[in-house]
């Protein structure tokens, strides 16, 4: 309202002025109408629809883009779910296979161990038997040899004069050497 | 400054004949002052360019309007003609203005459906008022197209007829009068008081205030600017001694008011369109 006051004051100061700024002159109305009609006409029937068309097109494109992105996203999510499911399945299967292999391996090991220990038992038994047999044989042969040796030793001792220790010692050494040779002979034979 | 020069030239035309020898050449004219002239209402009734005295009288305010309208249409036509989905810089600015009217004015007042219906007219109204207002601070025009009451009256009348028409179309003549003059939810006795007020509001005050507010603001802005620059001219080239320094003050004031007028130009366009949207919305609302 300050504005109005200012204008009224300005108008009053110039009392001789025939113009009232609040009452339009006829030419003012005429030109205003023409100019405003032209602007409204051009804008409402030409310029704004042209711009609106572009704006609509852009909105459509953006909406289309958003929809496409949403579709892609849901597709990706579905694919991810599928892959995850497949992966879980594959993992479970792998675990199962591993478990099977492990139990099978255990079984194989147990079987192998069993058969191996059987074999060992048999081998030991065979070896034992062989050893027994050989010992028996050794005992028998020793018994006869010891007898023969003893009688030989006795005959030698009797055959030789037993005056000094040196001779005696020599005789025993010679006997033992013979004995040794005999044993190594019999060993070589046996 | 140019406006001042023009104003000075106009007011001085009669006196110039008397003391012709005092001014010679363009600089003589530009830096000449024959005393301080306070701006008057005659500012808004400049001499006719042609058709004086007839209904076709065409003066520099009409010229300002024609220039504003031509530039406005030219700018928007150039932008709209080459509008693309991916906007250029100029197109972005134009779209920003359209967006401002849509989101900050119309959709604040109406629902989206009605906003879409009235948006083209309200956008045109906003751009037109802005263009006519801004000529007030454009050098060599220096006169807002809306500072002469005729154009604000035409625009206010358009809004007036529009809101009456959509109101009657929506509610029927009786229905519209009933909803606007007898608002619901009021005790019966109050209508004695309320109905005359509402009648004044709807049929007289709304369009009158729309037109007056705009024209008065633009006139006042123009008078302020002329006052500041006329004083500056007087202080600088006529006054003696220390009084010359006063010119600096009035010049700075003129500068500030120029910036203020740019703001007022936009603000008044906003207010006019905002109120138009409100009035249209009130006419098509179901109940107040």
Coordinates of C-alpha atoms in Angstrom, one line a residue:
Chain A
X1 CA 0.0 0.0 0.0
X2 CA 3.0 2.2 0.4
X3 CA 3.3 2.1 -3.3
X4 CA -0.2 3.5 -3.7
X5 CA 0.4 6.2 -1.2
X6 CA 3.5 7.3 -3.1
X7 CA 1.6 7.4 -6.3
X8 CA -1.3 9.3 -4.8
X9 CA 1.1 11.8 -3.2
X10 CA 2.8 12.2 -6.6
X11 CA -0.5 12.7 -8.2
X12 CA -1.7 15.3 -5.7
X13 CA 1.5 17.3 -5.9
X14 CA 0.8 17.8 -9.5
X15 CA -2.8 18.9 -9.2
X16 CA -2.8 20.2 -12.8
X17 CA -2.2 16.7 -14.1
X18 CA -5.2 15.4 -15.9
X19 CA -4.1 11.8 -15.6
X20 CA -5.3 9.3 -13.0
X21 CA -2.8 6.4 -13.1
X22 CA -5.5 4.0 -11.7
X23 CA -7.9 4.5 -14.6
X24 CA -6.7 3.0 -17.8
X25 CA -6.7 5.0 -21.0
X26 CA -8.5 3.4 -23.9
X27 CA -5.3 3.0 -26.0
X28 CA -3.7 1.3 -22.9
X29 CA -6.4 -1.3 -22.8
X30 CA -6.3 -1.9 -26.6
X31 CA -2.5 -2.4 -26.8
X32 CA -2.4 -4.4 -23.6
X33 CA -5.1 -6.8 -24.9
X34 CA -3.4 -7.2 -28.3
X35 CA 0.0 -7.9 -26.8
X36 CA -1.2 -10.2 -24.0
X37 CA -3.4 -12.1 -26.5
X38 CA -0.4 -12.6 -28.8
X39 CA 1.7 -13.9 -25.9
X40 CA -1.0 -16.2 -24.6
X41 CA -1.7 -17.5 -28.0
X42 CA 1.9 -18.2 -29.0
X43 CA 2.7 -19.8 -25.6
X44 CA -0.4 -21.9 -25.1
X45 CA -0.8 -23.2 -28.6
X46 CA 2.8 -23.4 -29.7
X47 CA 5.7 -23.0 -27.3
X48 CA 4.5 -24.8 -24.2
X49 CA 3.1 -27.9 -26.1
X50 CA 6.5 -28.1 -27.9
X51 CA 8.4 -28.0 -24.6
X52 CA 5.9 -30.3 -22.9
X53 CA 6.3 -32.9 -25.7
X54 CA 10.1 -33.0 -25.0
X55 CA 9.5 -33.1 -21.2
X56 CA 7.0 -36.0 -21.6
X57 CA 9.4 -37.8 -23.9
X58 CA 12.2 -37.5 -21.3
X59 CA 9.9 -38.6 -18.5
X60 CA 8.9 -41.6 -20.6
X61 CA 12.5 -42.4 -21.3
X62 CA 13.5 -42.2 -17.7
X63 CA 10.5 -44.3 -16.6
X64 CA 11.4 -46.8 -19.3
X65 CA 15.0 -46.8 -18.1
X66 CA 14.0 -47.3 -14.6
X67 CA 11.6 -50.2 -15.5
X68 CA 14.4 -51.8 -17.6
X69 CA 16.8 -51.5 -14.7
X70 CA 14.3 -53.0 -12.3
X71 CA 13.8 -55.9 -14.7
X72 CA 17.5 -56.5 -15.0
X73 CA 17.9 -56.3 -11.2
X74 CA 15.1 -58.9 -10.6
X75 CA 16.6 -61.1 -13.3
X76 CA 20.0 -60.9 -11.7
X77 CA 18.5 -61.6 -8.3
X78 CA 16.8 -64.7 -9.7
X79 CA 20.0 -65.9 -11.4
X80 CA 21.9 -65.3 -8.1
X81 CA 19.4 -67.4 -6.2
X82 CA 19.6 -70.2 -8.8
X83 CA 23.4 -70.2 -8.7
X84 CA 23.4 -70.2 -4.9
X85 CA 21.0 -73.1 -4.9
X86 CA 23.1 -75.0 -7.4
X87 CA 26.2 -74.2 -5.4
X88 CA 24.7 -75.5 -2.2
X89 CA 23.6 -78.6 -4.0
X90 CA 27.0 -79.1 -5.5
X91 CA 28.7 -78.6 -2.1
X92 CA 26.4 -81.1 -0.5
X93 CA 27.1 -83.6 -3.2
X94 CA 30.8 -83.1 -2.9
X95 CA 30.6 -83.6 0.9
X96 CA 28.6 -86.8 0.3
X97 CA 31.1 -88.1 -2.2
X98 CA 34.0 -87.3 0.1
X99 CA 32.2 -89.1 3.0
X100 CA 31.7 -92.1 0.8
X101 CA 35.3 -92.1 -0.3
X102 CA 36.5 -91.8 3.2
X103 CA 34.4 -94.7 4.5
X104 CA 35.4 -96.8 1.5
X105 CA 39.0 -96.0 2.1
X106 CA 38.7 -97.0 5.7
X107 CA 37.1 -100.2 4.7
X108 CA 39.9 -100.9 2.2
X109 CA 42.5 -100.1 4.8
X110 CA 40.9 -102.4 7.3
X111 CA 40.6 -105.2 4.8
X112 CA 44.2 -104.7 3.7
X113 CA 45.4 -104.7 7.3
X114 CA 43.5 -107.8 8.1
X115 CA 44.8 -109.7 5.1
X116 CA 48.3 -108.4 5.7
X117 CA 48.3 -109.5 9.3
X118 CA 47.0 -112.9 8.2
X119 CA 49.9 -113.2 5.8
X120 CA 52.4 -112.1 8.4
X121 CA 51.0 -114.7 10.9
X122 CA 51.4 -117.4 8.3
X123 CA 54.9 -116.2 7.5
X124 CA 55.9 -116.2 11.1
X125 CA 54.4 -119.6 11.6
X126 CA 56.3 -121.0 8.6
X127 CA 59.5 -119.4 9.8
X128 CA 59.0 -120.8 13.3
X129 CA 58.4 -124.3 11.9
X130 CA 61.5 -124.1 9.7
X131 CA 63.6 -122.8 12.6
X132 CA 62.4 -125.7 14.8
X133 CA 63.1 -128.2 12.2
X134 CA 66.6 -126.8 11.7
X135 CA 67.3 -126.7 15.4
X136 CA 66.2 -130.3 15.6
X137 CA 68.5 -131.2 12.8
X138 CA 71.3 -129.2 14.4
X139 CA 70.8 -130.9 17.7
X140 CA 70.9 -134.3 16.1
X141 CA 74.0 -133.6 14.1
X142 CA 75.8 -131.9 17.0
X143 CA 75.1 -134.8 19.2
X144 CA 76.8 -137.3 16.9
X145 CA 79.7 -134.9 16.1
X146 CA 80.3 -134.0 19.8
X147 CA 80.6 -137.7 20.6
X148 CA 83.1 -138.3 17.7
X149 CA 85.1 -135.2 18.7
X150 CA 85.3 -136.1 22.3
X151 CA 86.5 -139.6 21.5
X152 CA 89.1 -138.1 19.1
X153 CA 90.3 -135.6 21.7
X154 CA 90.6 -138.3 24.2
X155 CA 92.6 -140.5 21.9
X156 CA 95.0 -137.6 21.0
X157 CA 95.5 -136.7 24.6
X158 CA 96.4 -140.3 25.4
X159 CA 98.6 -140.6 22.2
X160 CA 100.9 -137.6 23.1
X161 CA 103.3 -137.3 26.1
X162 CA 101.9 -134.8 28.4
X163 CA 105.3 -133.6 30.0
X164 CA 105.1 -129.8 29.7
X165 CA 102.4 -127.3 29.7
X166 CA 103.6 -125.9 26.3
X167 CA 103.0 -129.1 24.6
X168 CA 99.7 -129.5 26.3
X169 CA 98.8 -126.1 25.2
X170 CA 99.8 -126.8 21.6
X171 CA 97.7 -129.9 21.6
X172 CA 94.7 -128.1 22.8
X173 CA 95.2 -125.3 20.3
X174 CA 95.6 -127.7 17.5
X175 CA 92.5 -129.5 18.5
X176 CA 90.6 -126.3 18.6
X177 CA 91.9 -125.3 15.2
X178 CA 90.8 -128.6 13.7
X179 CA 87.5 -128.2 15.4
X180 CA 87.1 -124.7 14.0
X181 CA 88.0 -125.9 10.5
X182 CA 85.6 -128.7 10.8
X183 CA 82.8 -126.4 11.9
X184 CA 83.5 -124.0 9.0
X185 CA 83.6 -127.0 6.6
X186 CA 80.4 -128.3 7.8
X187 CA 78.9 -124.9 7.6
X188 CA 80.2 -124.5 4.0
X189 CA 78.6 -127.9 3.3
X190 CA 75.4 -127.2 5.1
Chain B
X1 CA 20.5 6.7 -16.7
X2 CA 19.1 6.7 -20.2
X3 CA 15.6 6.8 -18.8
X4 CA 16.6 9.8 -16.8
X5 CA 18.0 11.3 -19.9
X6 CA 14.8 10.6 -21.8
X7 CA 12.8 11.9 -18.9
X8 CA 14.9 15.0 -18.6
X9 CA 14.7 15.5 -22.4
X10 CA 10.9 15.2 -22.3
X11 CA 10.4 17.5 -19.3
X12 CA 12.9 19.9 -20.7
X13 CA 11.6 20.1 -24.2
X14 CA 9.5 23.2 -23.5
X15 CA 12.3 25.0 -21.6
X16 CA 15.0 24.0 -24.0
X17 CA 13.5 26.3 -26.6
X18 CA 14.1 29.2 -24.2
X19 CA 17.7 28.6 -23.3
X20 CA 19.0 26.8 -26.3
X21 CA 22.5 28.0 -26.1
X22 CA 23.2 26.3 -22.9
X23 CA 23.4 22.8 -24.2
X24 CA 25.3 21.8 -27.3
X25 CA 26.0 18.3 -28.6
X26 CA 25.4 14.9 -27.0
X27 CA 27.6 15.5 -24.0
X28 CA 26.1 18.9 -23.4
X29 CA 22.7 17.2 -23.4
X30 CA 23.9 14.2 -21.2
X31 CA 25.7 16.3 -18.6
X32 CA 23.2 19.1 -18.4
X33 CA 20.7 19.8 -15.7
X34 CA 18.2 22.6 -15.6
X35 CA 17.2 22.1 -12.0
X36 CA 15.7 19.3 -10.1
X37 CA 12.5 17.8 -11.4
X38 CA 10.7 15.4 -9.1
X39 CA 9.1 12.6 -11.1
X40 CA 5.3 12.9 -11.5
X41 CA 2.5 10.7 -12.6
X42 CA 3.1 12.2 -16.1
X43 CA 6.0 9.8 -16.3
X44 CA 3.4 7.1 -17.2
X45 CA 1.8 9.2 -19.9
X46 CA 4.7 10.0 -22.2
X47 CA 4.2 11.7 -25.5
X48 CA 2.7 9.6 -28.2
X49 CA 5.0 8.1 -30.9
X50 CA 2.0 7.9 -33.2
X51 CA -1.8 8.0 -33.2
X52 CA -2.0 10.7 -30.5
X53 CA -5.5 11.3 -29.2
X54 CA -6.9 8.1 -30.8
X55 CA -7.5 4.7 -29.4
X56 CA -4.4 3.6 -31.3
X57 CA -2.1 6.0 -29.5
X58 CA 1.3 4.3 -29.2
X59 CA 3.8 5.6 -26.7
X60 CA 7.1 4.3 -25.3
X61 CA 5.4 2.2 -22.6
X62 CA 3.5 0.4 -25.4
X63 CA 6.9 0.1 -27.2
X64 CA 8.4 -1.4 -24.0
X65 CA 5.6 -3.9 -23.9
X66 CA 6.0 -4.8 -27.6
X67 CA 9.8 -5.3 -27.1
X68 CA 9.3 -7.4 -23.9
X69 CA 6.7 -9.6 -25.7
X70 CA 8.8 -10.0 -28.8
X71 CA 12.0 -10.9 -26.8
X72 CA 10.0 -13.3 -24.6
X73 CA 8.4 -15.0 -27.6
X74 CA 11.7 -15.1 -29.5
X75 CA 13.7 -16.6 -26.7
X76 CA 11.1 -19.3 -25.9
X77 CA 10.5 -20.0 -29.6
X78 CA 14.2 -20.5 -30.2
X79 CA 14.5 -22.8 -27.3
X80 CA 11.3 -24.8 -28.0
X81 CA 12.2 -25.2 -31.7
X82 CA 15.4 -26.9 -30.8
X83 CA 14.3 -28.6 -27.6
X84 CA 15.8 -32.0 -27.1
X85 CA 15.4 -34.8 -24.6
X86 CA 19.0 -34.1 -23.4
X87 CA 18.7 -30.4 -22.8
X88 CA 21.3 -27.7 -23.8
X89 CA 22.2 -25.1 -21.3
X90 CA 19.6 -22.6 -22.5
X91 CA 16.9 -25.2 -22.6
X92 CA 17.8 -26.2 -19.0
X93 CA 17.3 -22.6 -17.8
X94 CA 13.9 -22.4 -19.6
X95 CA 12.9 -25.8 -18.1
X96 CA 14.0 -24.6 -14.7
X97 CA 11.5 -21.6 -15.0
X98 CA 8.7 -23.9 -16.2
X99 CA 9.5 -26.3 -13.3
X100 CA 9.5 -23.4 -10.8
X101 CA 6.0 -22.4 -11.8
X102 CA 4.8 -26.0 -11.7
X103 CA 6.4 -27.2 -8.5
X104 CA 6.7 -24.0 -6.5
X105 CA 3.5 -22.3 -7.4
X106 CA 0.8 -24.4 -9.1
X107 CA 1.3 -27.8 -7.5
X108 CA 1.6 -26.1 -4.1
X109 CA -1.9 -24.9 -4.5
X110 CA -3.8 -27.4 -6.5
X111 CA -3.8 -31.2 -6.8
X112 CA -1.8 -32.6 -9.7
X113 CA -4.8 -33.1 -12.0
X114 CA -6.0 -29.6 -11.8
X115 CA -2.5 -28.3 -11.9
X116 CA -2.0 -30.0 -15.3
X117 CA -5.2 -28.4 -16.6
X118 CA -4.3 -24.8 -15.6
X119 CA -0.5 -25.0 -15.8
X120 CA -0.2 -23.7 -19.5
X121 CA -2.1 -20.5 -18.7
X122 CA -0.5 -19.9 -15.4
X123 CA 3.0 -20.5 -16.8
X124 CA 2.3 -18.1 -19.6
X125 CA 1.0 -15.5 -17.1
X126 CA 4.1 -15.8 -15.0
X127 CA 6.5 -15.5 -17.9
X128 CA 4.6 -12.6 -19.4
X129 CA 4.5 -10.6 -16.1
X130 CA 8.1 -11.3 -15.5
X131 CA 9.1 -10.1 -18.9
X132 CA 6.9 -6.9 -18.6
X133 CA 8.2 -6.2 -15.1
X134 CA 11.9 -6.6 -15.9
X135 CA 11.8 -4.0 -18.6
X136 CA 11.6 -1.5 -15.7
X137 CA 15.4 -2.0 -15.1
X138 CA 16.6 -2.7 -18.6
X139 CA 18.7 0.2 -19.9
X140 CA 17.1 2.4 -22.6
X141 CA 13.6 0.9 -21.9
X142 CA 13.5 1.8 -18.2
X143 CA 9.8 1.3 -18.0
X144 CA 7.9 -1.7 -16.8
X145 CA 5.2 -2.8 -19.2
X146 CA 3.0 -3.5 -16.2
X147 CA 3.5 0.0 -14.7
X148 CA 0.6 1.3 -16.7
X149 CA -2.6 -0.1 -15.2
X150 CA -4.1 -1.3 -18.5
X151 CA -2.0 -4.5 -18.8
X152 CA -2.5 -5.6 -15.2
X153 CA -6.2 -5.0 -15.6
X154 CA -6.3 -7.2 -18.7
X155 CA -4.4 -10.0 -16.9
X156 CA -6.5 -9.7 -13.8
X157 CA -9.7 -9.7 -15.9
X158 CA -8.5 -12.9 -17.6
X159 CA -7.9 -14.6 -14.3
X160 CA -11.3 -13.3 -13.0
X161 CA -13.3 -14.6 -15.9
X162 CA -11.3 -17.9 -15.8
X163 CA -12.0 -18.6 -12.2
X164 CA -15.7 -17.6 -12.5
X165 CA -16.1 -19.8 -15.6
X166 CA -14.4 -22.9 -14.1
X167 CA -16.4 -22.4 -10.9
X168 CA -19.7 -22.1 -12.7
X169 CA -18.8 -25.0 -15.0
X170 CA -17.9 -27.2 -12.0
X171 CA -20.8 -26.4 -9.6
X172 CA -23.4 -24.8 -11.9
X173 CA -24.3 -21.2 -11.4
X174 CA -26.4 -21.7 -8.3
X175 CA -23.9 -24.1 -6.8
X176 CA -21.0 -21.8 -7.4
X177 CA -22.7 -18.9 -5.8
X178 CA -23.7 -21.0 -2.9
X179 CA -20.2 -22.4 -2.3
X180 CA -18.6 -19.0 -2.7
X181 CA -21.1 -16.8 -1.0
X182 CA -22.4 -19.1 1.7
X183 CA -19.4 -21.1 2.9
X184 CA -20.4 -24.3 4.7
X185 CA -19.8 -24.9 8.4
X186 CA -20.9 -21.4 9.6
X187 CA -23.9 -20.6 11.8
X188 CA -26.8 -19.2 9.8
X189 CA -26.7 -15.7 11.4
X190 CA -23.1 -15.1 10.4
X191 CA -24.2 -15.2 6.8
X192 CA -25.6 -11.7 7.3
X193 CA -22.1 -10.5 7.8
X194 CA -20.1 -13.0 5.8
X195 CA -22.0 -13.1 2.5
X196 CA -21.5 -9.4 1.7
X197 CA -17.8 -9.7 2.5
X198 CA -17.5 -12.8 0.4
X199 CA -19.4 -11.1 -2.5
X200 CA -17.0 -8.2 -2.4
X201 CA -14.1 -10.6 -2.2
X202 CA -15.1 -12.9 -5.1
X203 CA -16.5 -10.3 -7.5
X204 CA -14.6 -7.1 -6.9
X205 CA -11.6 -7.3 -4.5
X206 CA -9.8 -10.3 -5.9
X207 CA -9.4 -9.0 -9.5
X208 CA -9.0 -5.3 -8.3
X209 CA -6.2 -6.2 -5.9
X210 CA -4.5 -8.4 -8.4
X211 CA -4.3 -5.5 -10.9
X212 CA -3.6 -2.8 -8.4
X213 CA -0.9 -4.6 -6.5
X214 CA 1.1 -5.3 -9.7
X215 CA 0.7 -1.8 -11.3
X216 CA 1.3 0.0 -8.0
X217 CA 4.5 -1.9 -7.3
X218 CA 5.8 -1.3 -10.7
X219 CA 4.9 2.4 -10.7
X220 CA 6.4 3.0 -7.3
X221 CA 9.6 1.2 -8.4
X222 CA 9.8 3.4 -11.5
X223 CA 9.2 6.6 -9.5
X224 CA 11.9 5.6 -7.0
X225 CA 14.4 4.9 -9.7
X226 CA 13.6 8.2 -11.5
X227 CA 13.8 10.1 -8.3
X228 CA 17.2 8.6 -7.4
X229 CA 18.7 9.2 -10.8
X230 CA 17.1 12.7 -11.3
X231 CA 18.6 13.7 -7.9
X232 CA 21.9 12.3 -8.9
X233 CA 21.9 14.2 -12.1
X234 CA 20.9 17.4 -10.3
X235 CA 23.6 17.0 -7.6
X236 CA 26.4 16.2 -9.9
X237 CA 25.8 18.8 -12.6
X238 CA 23.8 21.6 -11.0
X239 CA 24.4 21.7 -7.3
X240 CA 27.5 23.5 -6.0
X241 CA 30.2 22.5 -3.6
X242 CA 29.5 19.9 -0.9
X243 CA 26.1 19.2 -2.3
X244 CA 27.8 17.4 -5.2
X245 CA 28.7 14.7 -2.7
X246 CA 25.1 14.1 -2.1
X247 CA 24.9 12.8 -5.6
X248 CA 27.0 9.8 -4.6
X249 CA 24.4 8.9 -2.0
X250 CA 21.5 9.2 -4.4
X251 CA 23.5 7.2 -7.0
X252 CA 24.2 4.4 -4.6
X253 CA 20.5 4.4 -3.6
X254 CA 19.6 4.2 -7.2
X255 CA 21.9 1.3 -7.7
X256 CA 20.4 -0.5 -4.7
X257 CA 16.8 0.2 -5.9
X258 CA 17.7 -1.2 -9.3
X259 CA 18.7 -4.5 -7.7
X260 CA 15.6 -4.3 -5.5
X261 CA 13.4 -3.7 -8.6
X262 CA 14.8 -6.9 -10.2
X263 CA 13.7 -8.7 -7.1
X264 CA 10.3 -7.0 -7.0
X265 CA 9.8 -7.9 -10.7
X266 CA 10.2 -11.6 -9.9
X267 CA 8.3 -11.4 -6.6
X268 CA 5.3 -9.6 -8.2
X269 CA 5.2 -12.2 -11.0
X270 CA 5.3 -14.9 -8.3
X271 CA 2.6 -13.3 -6.2
X272 CA 0.2 -12.6 -9.1
X273 CA 0.4 -16.2 -10.4
X274 CA 0.3 -17.7 -6.9
X275 CA -2.9 -15.7 -6.1
X276 CA -4.4 -16.6 -9.5
X277 CA -3.8 -20.3 -8.7
X278 CA -5.4 -19.9 -5.3
X279 CA -8.4 -18.2 -6.7
X280 CA -8.9 -20.8 -9.4
X281 CA -8.5 -23.5 -6.9
X282 CA -11.0 -22.0 -4.6
X283 CA -13.5 -21.9 -7.4
X284 CA -13.2 -25.6 -8.2
X285 CA -12.8 -26.9 -4.7
X286 CA -15.6 -29.0 -3.4
X287 CA -16.0 -27.3 0.0
X288 CA -14.2 -24.4 1.6

